[in-house]
Amino acid sequence: MKDIEYGIFMPVGSGGWIPSGNIPELDGSYAYNLEVARDSERFGFDFTLSQAVWRGYGGVSKHFDVNLESIVTSAGLAQATTDIGVWSTVNTALLHPAVAAKMVATQSQISNGRTGLNIVAGGNRMSEKQMGLGLDLDNAAKYRRAGEWVEIVKALWTSASVDYEGEFFTLEDCQSDPKPVGGIPQMICAATSDTGLAFVAKNLDGVLFEGTSRDSVISIGQRARSISQANGDKLKTYCVFMIIPGDTDADAQRRIDHYNEGRDLVAITNMAKEWGAVSHDPTAYNPDNENWASSTAISTGTVAGSTDSIAEQLADMIEHADVDGAVFIMPDFKDDLAALGEEIMPALVRGGFGRIAA
């Protein structure tokens, strides 16, 4: 049996994970996420993970325009659950490491050590711009800043006092108590480039990635494993999968077609700008542009079909990409989560991929 961790990427942002006007209603509220967390624990998932988004993408779907703060949300979910891990996300440009260290340590007390932390080293251009932060840094500098950030947080979690003089941060006799329960929480970061993967392998415990296809998932997973081996083979790999289940493969495809029919081109374009895929020129968006007219609201790495088909596809990618964990998103965190927890996950476990948490 291959030991696999299974997590749920929480719908803390309005619209969930699909920029479309045709998706099930997801308001990004705490009440909704509380229900999802409790269901995820009941189904035996290992952890929940919430994103950190400080500015939405607009459009008719108002995609992510409402987004809960990640650490506070996870603290609340920790109090409301007993066993499942509650992982947060922090953008290293937006929260000072000494502030983050105390917040996460407090959350660790609330959860009795069930805390994990996902850090964002770069990206989030629109969020940073509205706050006047990070605009003069290239990717290399952002990784240097993130490296200092991680070093400081770990020092504050383990030392009585920290003095630090770096390129981006200066601390003098900086103290931070309490310490996290059970030692330094597990820390991960999203990356797909060799530079990003090397940064994660050097500084953190795990890498989070999303493939655009079966081949992409396998390629990134294998590169991450290779980089991990070159750095002591301590790096865990977590792949994000969008699942869209249906009674049949054709039924799942009908769901995809419906979501794409309502795709929100304004939100999709703003998302692309956020990650540097298109120009920030306000005149660059054109709804008649051939490229955008054929764009999809659905993640290109989506795994869709009947529950049996999804289980088979996931088992294939988990095995050949040699990943340590799978993190799931979906259009509907009620019916789709039930299909995942009651049918797909048990099929994966029967096939020798992980276990369902007690």
Short mmCIF file of C-alpha atoms in Angstrom, two decimals:
data_model
loop_
_atom_site.label_atom_id
_atom_site.label_comp_id
_atom_site.label_asym_id
_atom_site.label_seq_id
_atom_site.Cartn_x
_atom_site.Cartn_y
_atom_site.Cartn_z
CA MET A 1 0.00 0.00 0.00
CA LYS A 2 1.24 3.51 -0.85
CA ASP A 3 0.76 5.95 2.02
CA ILE A 4 -1.15 8.91 0.57
CA GLU A 5 -2.48 11.99 2.36
CA TYR A 6 -5.81 13.35 1.16
CA GLY A 7 -6.93 16.95 1.62
CA ILE A 8 -9.74 19.30 0.68
CA PHE A 9 -8.94 22.75 -0.74
CA MET A 10 -11.65 24.76 0.97
CA PRO A 11 -14.14 27.00 -0.89
CA VAL A 12 -13.27 30.13 1.12
CA GLY A 13 -13.74 32.33 -1.98
CA SER A 14 -17.05 33.21 -3.59
CA GLY A 15 -17.71 31.19 -6.72
CA GLY A 16 -15.54 28.29 -5.60
CA TRP A 17 -12.92 27.31 -8.13
CA ILE A 18 -14.77 27.88 -11.43
CA PRO A 19 -15.12 31.41 -12.93
CA SER A 20 -18.56 30.89 -14.46
CA GLY A 21 -22.07 32.15 -14.01
CA ASN A 22 -23.40 28.60 -14.27
CA ILE A 23 -21.84 27.00 -11.21
CA PRO A 24 -23.63 25.91 -8.03
CA GLU A 25 -23.94 28.79 -5.58
CA LEU A 26 -20.84 29.09 -3.37
CA ASP A 27 -20.84 32.22 -1.25
CA GLY A 28 -17.44 31.78 0.40
CA SER A 29 -19.04 32.13 3.83
CA TYR A 30 -17.67 30.70 7.05
CA ALA A 31 -20.93 28.83 7.65
CA TYR A 32 -20.55 27.00 4.34
CA ASN A 33 -16.88 26.20 5.01
CA LEU A 34 -17.69 24.95 8.51
CA GLU A 35 -20.11 22.44 6.98
CA VAL A 36 -17.49 21.39 4.43
CA ALA A 37 -14.83 20.93 7.12
CA ARG A 38 -17.08 18.80 9.28
CA ASP A 39 -18.11 16.67 6.30
CA SER A 40 -14.45 16.30 5.29
CA GLU A 41 -13.58 15.11 8.79
CA ARG A 42 -16.51 12.69 8.78
CA PHE A 43 -15.35 11.22 5.47
CA GLY A 44 -11.85 10.70 6.91
CA PHE A 45 -9.79 13.25 4.98
CA ASP A 46 -6.41 14.10 6.47
CA PHE A 47 -6.53 17.90 6.21
CA THR A 48 -8.25 21.00 4.93
CA LEU A 49 -6.35 23.81 3.20
CA SER A 50 -7.59 27.38 2.72
CA GLN A 51 -6.16 29.88 0.26
CA ALA A 52 -5.16 33.50 0.90
CA VAL A 53 -6.72 35.90 -1.60
CA TRP A 54 -6.92 39.63 -0.89
CA ARG A 55 -8.56 40.82 -4.10
CA GLY A 56 -11.08 39.06 -6.32
CA TYR A 57 -11.32 38.89 -10.09
CA GLY A 58 -14.71 40.53 -10.68
CA GLY A 59 -16.79 39.81 -13.74
CA VAL A 60 -20.41 38.70 -13.70
CA SER A 61 -19.47 35.81 -11.42
CA LYS A 62 -17.68 38.12 -8.95
CA HIS A 63 -15.08 35.38 -8.73
CA PHE A 64 -13.29 35.37 -5.35
CA ASP A 65 -14.56 38.90 -4.63
CA VAL A 66 -15.56 37.59 -1.20
CA ASN A 67 -12.74 35.61 0.38
CA LEU A 68 -12.27 34.62 4.02
CA GLU A 69 -8.91 35.30 5.68
CA SER A 70 -7.09 32.00 5.83
CA ILE A 71 -5.50 31.85 9.32
CA VAL A 72 -8.59 33.12 11.12
CA THR A 73 -10.79 30.69 9.17
CA SER A 74 -8.55 27.75 9.98
CA ALA A 75 -8.52 28.68 13.67
CA GLY A 76 -12.30 28.62 13.70
CA LEU A 77 -12.41 25.30 11.86
CA ALA A 78 -9.86 23.88 14.30
CA GLN A 79 -12.11 24.73 17.23
CA ALA A 80 -15.08 23.12 15.47
CA THR A 81 -13.32 19.84 14.60
CA THR A 82 -11.36 17.23 16.51
CA ASP A 83 -9.09 15.24 14.19
CA ILE A 84 -8.67 16.72 10.73
CA GLY A 85 -5.64 18.91 9.94
CA VAL A 86 -6.33 22.61 9.37
CA TRP A 87 -3.77 24.22 7.06
CA SER A 88 -3.61 27.95 6.28
CA THR A 89 -1.97 30.07 3.58
CA VAL A 90 0.19 33.18 4.05
CA ASN A 91 1.63 35.47 1.37
CA THR A 92 5.17 36.33 2.51
CA ALA A 93 4.85 39.84 1.02
CA LEU A 94 1.73 40.69 2.99
CA LEU A 95 2.37 39.44 6.54
CA HIS A 96 5.51 40.06 8.59
CA PRO A 97 7.10 36.76 9.72
CA ALA A 98 6.96 37.71 13.42
CA VAL A 99 3.22 38.41 13.14
CA ALA A 100 2.62 35.19 11.22
CA ALA A 101 4.69 33.15 13.69
CA LYS A 102 2.51 34.20 16.63
CA MET A 103 -0.77 33.78 14.72
CA VAL A 104 0.10 30.27 13.53
CA ALA A 105 1.39 29.25 16.97
CA THR A 106 -1.90 30.42 18.47
CA GLN A 107 -3.80 28.43 15.87
CA SER A 108 -1.61 25.45 16.77
CA GLN A 109 -2.82 25.69 20.37
CA ILE A 110 -6.43 25.88 19.23
CA SER A 111 -6.01 22.80 17.03
CA ASN A 112 -3.71 20.93 19.45
CA GLY A 113 -1.02 20.63 16.79
CA ARG A 114 -3.18 20.00 13.72
CA THR A 115 -1.81 23.11 12.00
CA GLY A 116 -0.04 23.26 8.64
CA LEU A 117 1.08 26.28 6.61
CA ASN A 118 1.16 26.94 2.88
CA ILE A 119 3.31 29.96 1.95
CA VAL A 120 3.10 32.09 -1.18
CA ALA A 121 6.51 33.32 -2.30
CA GLY A 122 5.40 35.44 -5.27
CA GLY A 123 2.47 36.07 -7.56
CA ASN A 124 -0.65 37.85 -6.31
CA ARG A 125 0.25 40.93 -8.32
CA MET A 126 -3.15 42.60 -7.99
CA SER A 127 -3.26 42.05 -4.23
CA GLU A 128 0.25 43.44 -3.79
CA LYS A 129 -0.41 46.44 -6.05
CA GLN A 130 -3.48 47.58 -4.11
CA MET A 131 -1.35 47.56 -0.94
CA GLY A 132 1.76 49.07 -2.52
CA LEU A 133 3.88 46.02 -1.76
CA GLY A 134 6.43 43.96 -3.66
CA LEU A 135 6.10 45.61 -7.05
CA ASP A 136 9.82 46.24 -7.47
CA LEU A 137 10.89 42.63 -6.88
CA ASP A 138 11.62 40.10 -9.59
CA ASN A 139 10.99 36.39 -9.02
CA ALA A 140 14.51 35.73 -7.78
CA ALA A 141 14.17 38.47 -5.17
CA LYS A 142 10.77 37.19 -4.11
CA TYR A 143 12.26 33.76 -3.47
CA ARG A 144 15.10 35.36 -1.45
CA ARG A 145 12.55 37.25 0.62
CA ALA A 146 10.49 34.09 1.13
CA GLY A 147 13.63 32.23 2.20
CA GLU A 148 14.33 34.84 4.88
CA TRP A 149 10.67 34.77 5.93
CA VAL A 150 10.73 31.00 6.46
CA GLU A 151 14.06 31.14 8.30
CA ILE A 152 12.73 33.78 10.70
CA VAL A 153 9.43 32.02 11.37
CA LYS A 154 11.18 28.76 12.17
CA ALA A 155 13.65 30.56 14.45
CA LEU A 156 10.84 32.29 16.34
CA TRP A 157 9.05 28.95 16.78
CA THR A 158 12.13 27.35 18.33
CA SER A 159 14.19 30.10 20.05
CA ALA A 160 13.65 32.32 23.06
CA SER A 161 14.91 35.39 21.18
CA VAL A 162 15.92 36.09 17.57
CA ASP A 163 18.35 38.64 16.14
CA TYR A 164 18.32 38.78 12.36
CA GLU A 165 19.87 41.09 9.77
CA GLY A 166 18.86 40.22 6.23
CA GLU A 167 18.17 41.76 2.85
CA PHE A 168 14.46 42.17 3.58
CA PHE A 169 13.94 41.74 7.33
CA THR A 170 15.67 42.99 10.47
CA LEU A 171 14.85 41.67 13.93
CA GLU A 172 16.39 42.73 17.22
CA ASP A 173 15.83 40.59 20.31
CA CYS A 174 12.53 39.51 18.77
CA GLN A 175 10.50 37.20 20.99
CA SER A 176 7.47 35.14 20.09
CA ASP A 177 5.53 32.96 22.48
CA PRO A 178 3.72 30.60 22.65
CA LYS A 179 5.49 28.05 20.50
CA PRO A 180 3.52 25.72 18.21
CA VAL A 181 2.26 22.50 19.77
CA GLY A 182 4.43 19.56 18.76
CA GLY A 183 7.19 21.61 17.15
CA ILE A 184 7.41 23.33 13.76
CA PRO A 185 4.22 22.80 11.72
CA GLN A 186 4.47 21.23 8.29
CA MET A 187 5.09 23.92 5.66
CA ILE A 188 4.42 23.71 1.92
CA CYS A 189 4.53 26.02 -1.11
CA ALA A 190 3.13 25.88 -4.63
CA ALA A 191 5.76 25.52 -7.38
CA THR A 192 6.22 23.94 -10.81
CA SER A 193 9.46 25.47 -12.13
CA ASP A 194 12.83 23.92 -11.31
CA THR A 195 13.74 27.13 -9.44
CA GLY A 196 10.57 26.99 -7.38
CA LEU A 197 10.90 23.27 -6.70
CA ALA A 198 14.52 23.74 -5.58
CA PHE A 199 13.44 26.56 -3.22
CA VAL A 200 10.77 24.37 -1.66
CA ALA A 201 13.09 21.38 -1.33
CA LYS A 202 15.68 23.54 0.45
CA ASN A 203 13.36 25.41 2.80
CA LEU A 204 10.08 23.54 3.30
CA ASP A 205 8.44 20.15 3.76
CA GLY A 206 6.22 19.83 0.71
CA VAL A 207 5.38 21.21 -2.72
CA LEU A 208 1.88 21.87 -4.02
CA PHE A 209 1.26 21.73 -7.75
CA GLU A 210 -1.47 21.35 -10.34
CA GLY A 211 -0.94 19.68 -13.69
CA THR A 212 -2.68 20.63 -16.90
CA SER A 213 -3.02 17.02 -18.06
CA ARG A 214 -2.10 13.47 -17.07
CA ASP A 215 1.31 13.86 -18.69
CA SER A 216 1.86 17.20 -16.97
CA VAL A 217 0.98 15.80 -13.53
CA ILE A 218 3.38 12.91 -14.04
CA SER A 219 6.17 15.15 -15.37
CA ILE A 220 5.96 17.66 -12.50
CA GLY A 221 5.63 14.91 -9.91
CA GLN A 222 8.67 13.10 -11.20
CA ARG A 223 10.74 16.31 -11.40
CA ALA A 224 9.75 17.14 -7.84
CA ARG A 225 10.76 13.66 -6.72
CA SER A 226 14.11 14.01 -8.47
CA ILE A 227 14.79 17.40 -6.87
CA SER A 228 13.71 15.99 -3.51
CA GLN A 229 16.19 13.14 -3.81
CA ALA A 230 18.94 15.62 -4.62
CA ASN A 231 18.10 17.46 -1.37
CA GLY A 232 17.92 14.50 1.00
CA ASP A 233 14.60 13.05 -0.23
CA LYS A 234 12.55 14.84 2.42
CA LEU A 235 10.19 16.77 0.15
CA LYS A 236 6.56 15.67 0.00
CA THR A 237 4.56 16.26 -3.18
CA TYR A 238 0.89 17.25 -3.18
CA CYS A 239 -1.09 17.48 -6.41
CA VAL A 240 -4.30 19.50 -6.72
CA PHE A 241 -7.07 17.75 -8.64
CA MET A 242 -10.37 19.27 -9.79
CA ILE A 243 -12.93 16.46 -9.82
CA ILE A 244 -16.27 16.63 -11.62
CA PRO A 245 -18.24 13.44 -10.99
CA GLY A 246 -21.36 12.33 -12.83
CA ASP A 247 -23.60 9.31 -12.99
CA THR A 248 -21.76 8.50 -16.23
CA ASP A 249 -18.82 9.95 -18.15
CA ALA A 250 -21.31 11.65 -20.49
CA ASP A 251 -23.16 13.16 -17.54
CA ALA A 252 -19.90 14.62 -16.18
CA GLN A 253 -19.12 16.08 -19.61
CA ARG A 254 -22.52 17.73 -19.70
CA ARG A 255 -21.64 19.44 -16.41
CA ILE A 256 -18.36 20.70 -17.90
CA ASP A 257 -20.14 22.01 -21.00
CA HIS A 258 -22.68 23.82 -18.83
CA TYR A 259 -20.00 25.53 -16.77
CA ASN A 260 -18.07 26.54 -19.88
CA GLU A 261 -21.19 28.00 -21.48
CA GLY A 262 -21.33 30.47 -18.61
CA ARG A 263 -17.60 31.18 -18.45
CA ASP A 264 -16.73 34.62 -17.13
CA LEU A 265 -14.18 36.06 -19.55
CA VAL A 266 -13.56 39.16 -17.42
CA ALA A 267 -12.69 37.07 -14.35
CA ILE A 268 -10.64 34.63 -16.43
CA THR A 269 -8.65 37.52 -17.93
CA ASN A 270 -8.05 39.10 -14.54
CA MET A 271 -6.81 35.77 -13.21
CA ALA A 272 -4.39 35.53 -16.13
CA LYS A 273 -3.15 39.04 -15.38
CA GLU A 274 -2.63 38.11 -11.75
CA TRP A 275 -0.21 35.37 -12.74
CA GLY A 276 1.44 37.33 -15.55
CA ALA A 277 -0.04 35.32 -18.41
CA VAL A 278 -1.44 38.38 -20.22
CA SER A 279 -0.75 42.10 -20.38
CA HIS A 280 -1.88 44.47 -17.63
CA ASP A 281 -2.85 46.93 -20.36
CA PRO A 282 -6.56 47.64 -19.70
CA THR A 283 -7.22 47.61 -23.46
CA ALA A 284 -5.81 44.06 -23.80
CA TYR A 285 -9.13 42.42 -22.88
CA ASN A 286 -11.34 41.91 -25.89
CA PRO A 287 -14.31 39.52 -25.65
CA ASP A 288 -14.11 38.95 -29.41
CA ASN A 289 -10.48 37.84 -29.21
CA GLU A 290 -10.19 34.34 -30.65
CA ASN A 291 -8.03 33.07 -27.77
CA TRP A 292 -10.41 34.22 -25.07
CA ALA A 293 -13.52 33.18 -27.00
CA SER A 294 -12.30 29.59 -26.81
CA SER A 295 -11.11 29.78 -23.18
CA THR A 296 -12.46 27.40 -20.59
CA ALA A 297 -13.80 28.03 -17.11
CA ILE A 298 -12.67 24.56 -16.07
CA SER A 299 -9.17 23.74 -14.91
CA THR A 300 -7.30 21.94 -17.67
CA GLY A 301 -6.25 19.35 -15.11
CA THR A 302 -9.83 18.33 -14.36
CA VAL A 303 -10.60 14.68 -13.66
CA ALA A 304 -14.16 14.01 -14.76
CA GLY A 305 -16.41 11.03 -15.30
CA SER A 306 -18.30 8.44 -13.28
CA THR A 307 -17.00 7.85 -9.78
CA ASP A 308 -15.38 4.59 -10.91
CA SER A 309 -13.71 6.37 -13.82
CA ILE A 310 -12.42 9.18 -11.59
CA ALA A 311 -10.98 6.68 -9.11
CA GLU A 312 -9.16 4.87 -11.91
CA GLN A 313 -7.76 8.11 -13.37
CA LEU A 314 -6.59 9.34 -9.97
CA ALA A 315 -4.96 6.01 -9.11
CA ASP A 316 -3.08 6.10 -12.42
CA MET A 317 -1.73 9.62 -11.88
CA ILE A 318 -0.94 9.16 -8.18
CA GLU A 319 1.06 6.03 -8.98
CA HIS A 320 2.98 7.30 -12.01
CA ALA A 321 3.61 10.81 -10.63
CA ASP A 322 4.72 9.21 -7.34
CA VAL A 323 2.93 11.86 -5.26
CA ASP A 324 2.54 11.79 -1.49
CA GLY A 325 -0.79 13.54 -1.38
CA ALA A 326 -3.84 14.65 -3.34
CA VAL A 327 -5.76 17.86 -2.63
CA PHE A 328 -9.25 18.09 -4.10
CA ILE A 329 -11.37 20.93 -5.44
CA MET A 330 -14.79 20.50 -7.05
CA PRO A 331 -17.74 22.55 -8.32
CA ASP A 332 -20.10 21.54 -5.50
CA PHE A 333 -18.74 20.92 -2.01
CA LYS A 334 -21.89 19.11 -0.93
CA ASP A 335 -22.93 16.49 -3.48
CA ASP A 336 -19.48 16.28 -5.13
CA LEU A 337 -17.76 16.01 -1.75
CA ALA A 338 -20.15 13.22 -0.80
CA ALA A 339 -19.32 11.37 -4.04
CA LEU A 340 -15.62 11.81 -3.30
CA GLY A 341 -15.88 10.72 0.32
CA GLU A 342 -18.36 7.88 -0.08
CA GLU A 343 -17.34 6.35 -3.42
CA ILE A 344 -14.09 7.63 -4.94
CA MET A 345 -11.91 7.65 -1.82
CA PRO A 346 -12.94 4.15 -0.68
CA ALA A 347 -12.16 2.86 -4.18
CA LEU A 348 -8.68 4.43 -4.02
CA VAL A 349 -8.05 2.91 -0.60
CA ARG A 350 -9.21 -0.53 -1.78
CA GLY A 351 -6.73 -0.16 -4.64
CA GLY A 352 -3.87 0.36 -2.18
CA PHE A 353 -3.61 4.14 -2.32
CA GLY A 354 -3.56 5.44 1.23
CA ARG A 355 -6.09 5.00 3.94
CA ILE A 356 -9.12 6.77 5.28
CA ALA A 357 -8.17 8.62 8.45
CA ALA A 358 -9.72 7.22 11.61
#
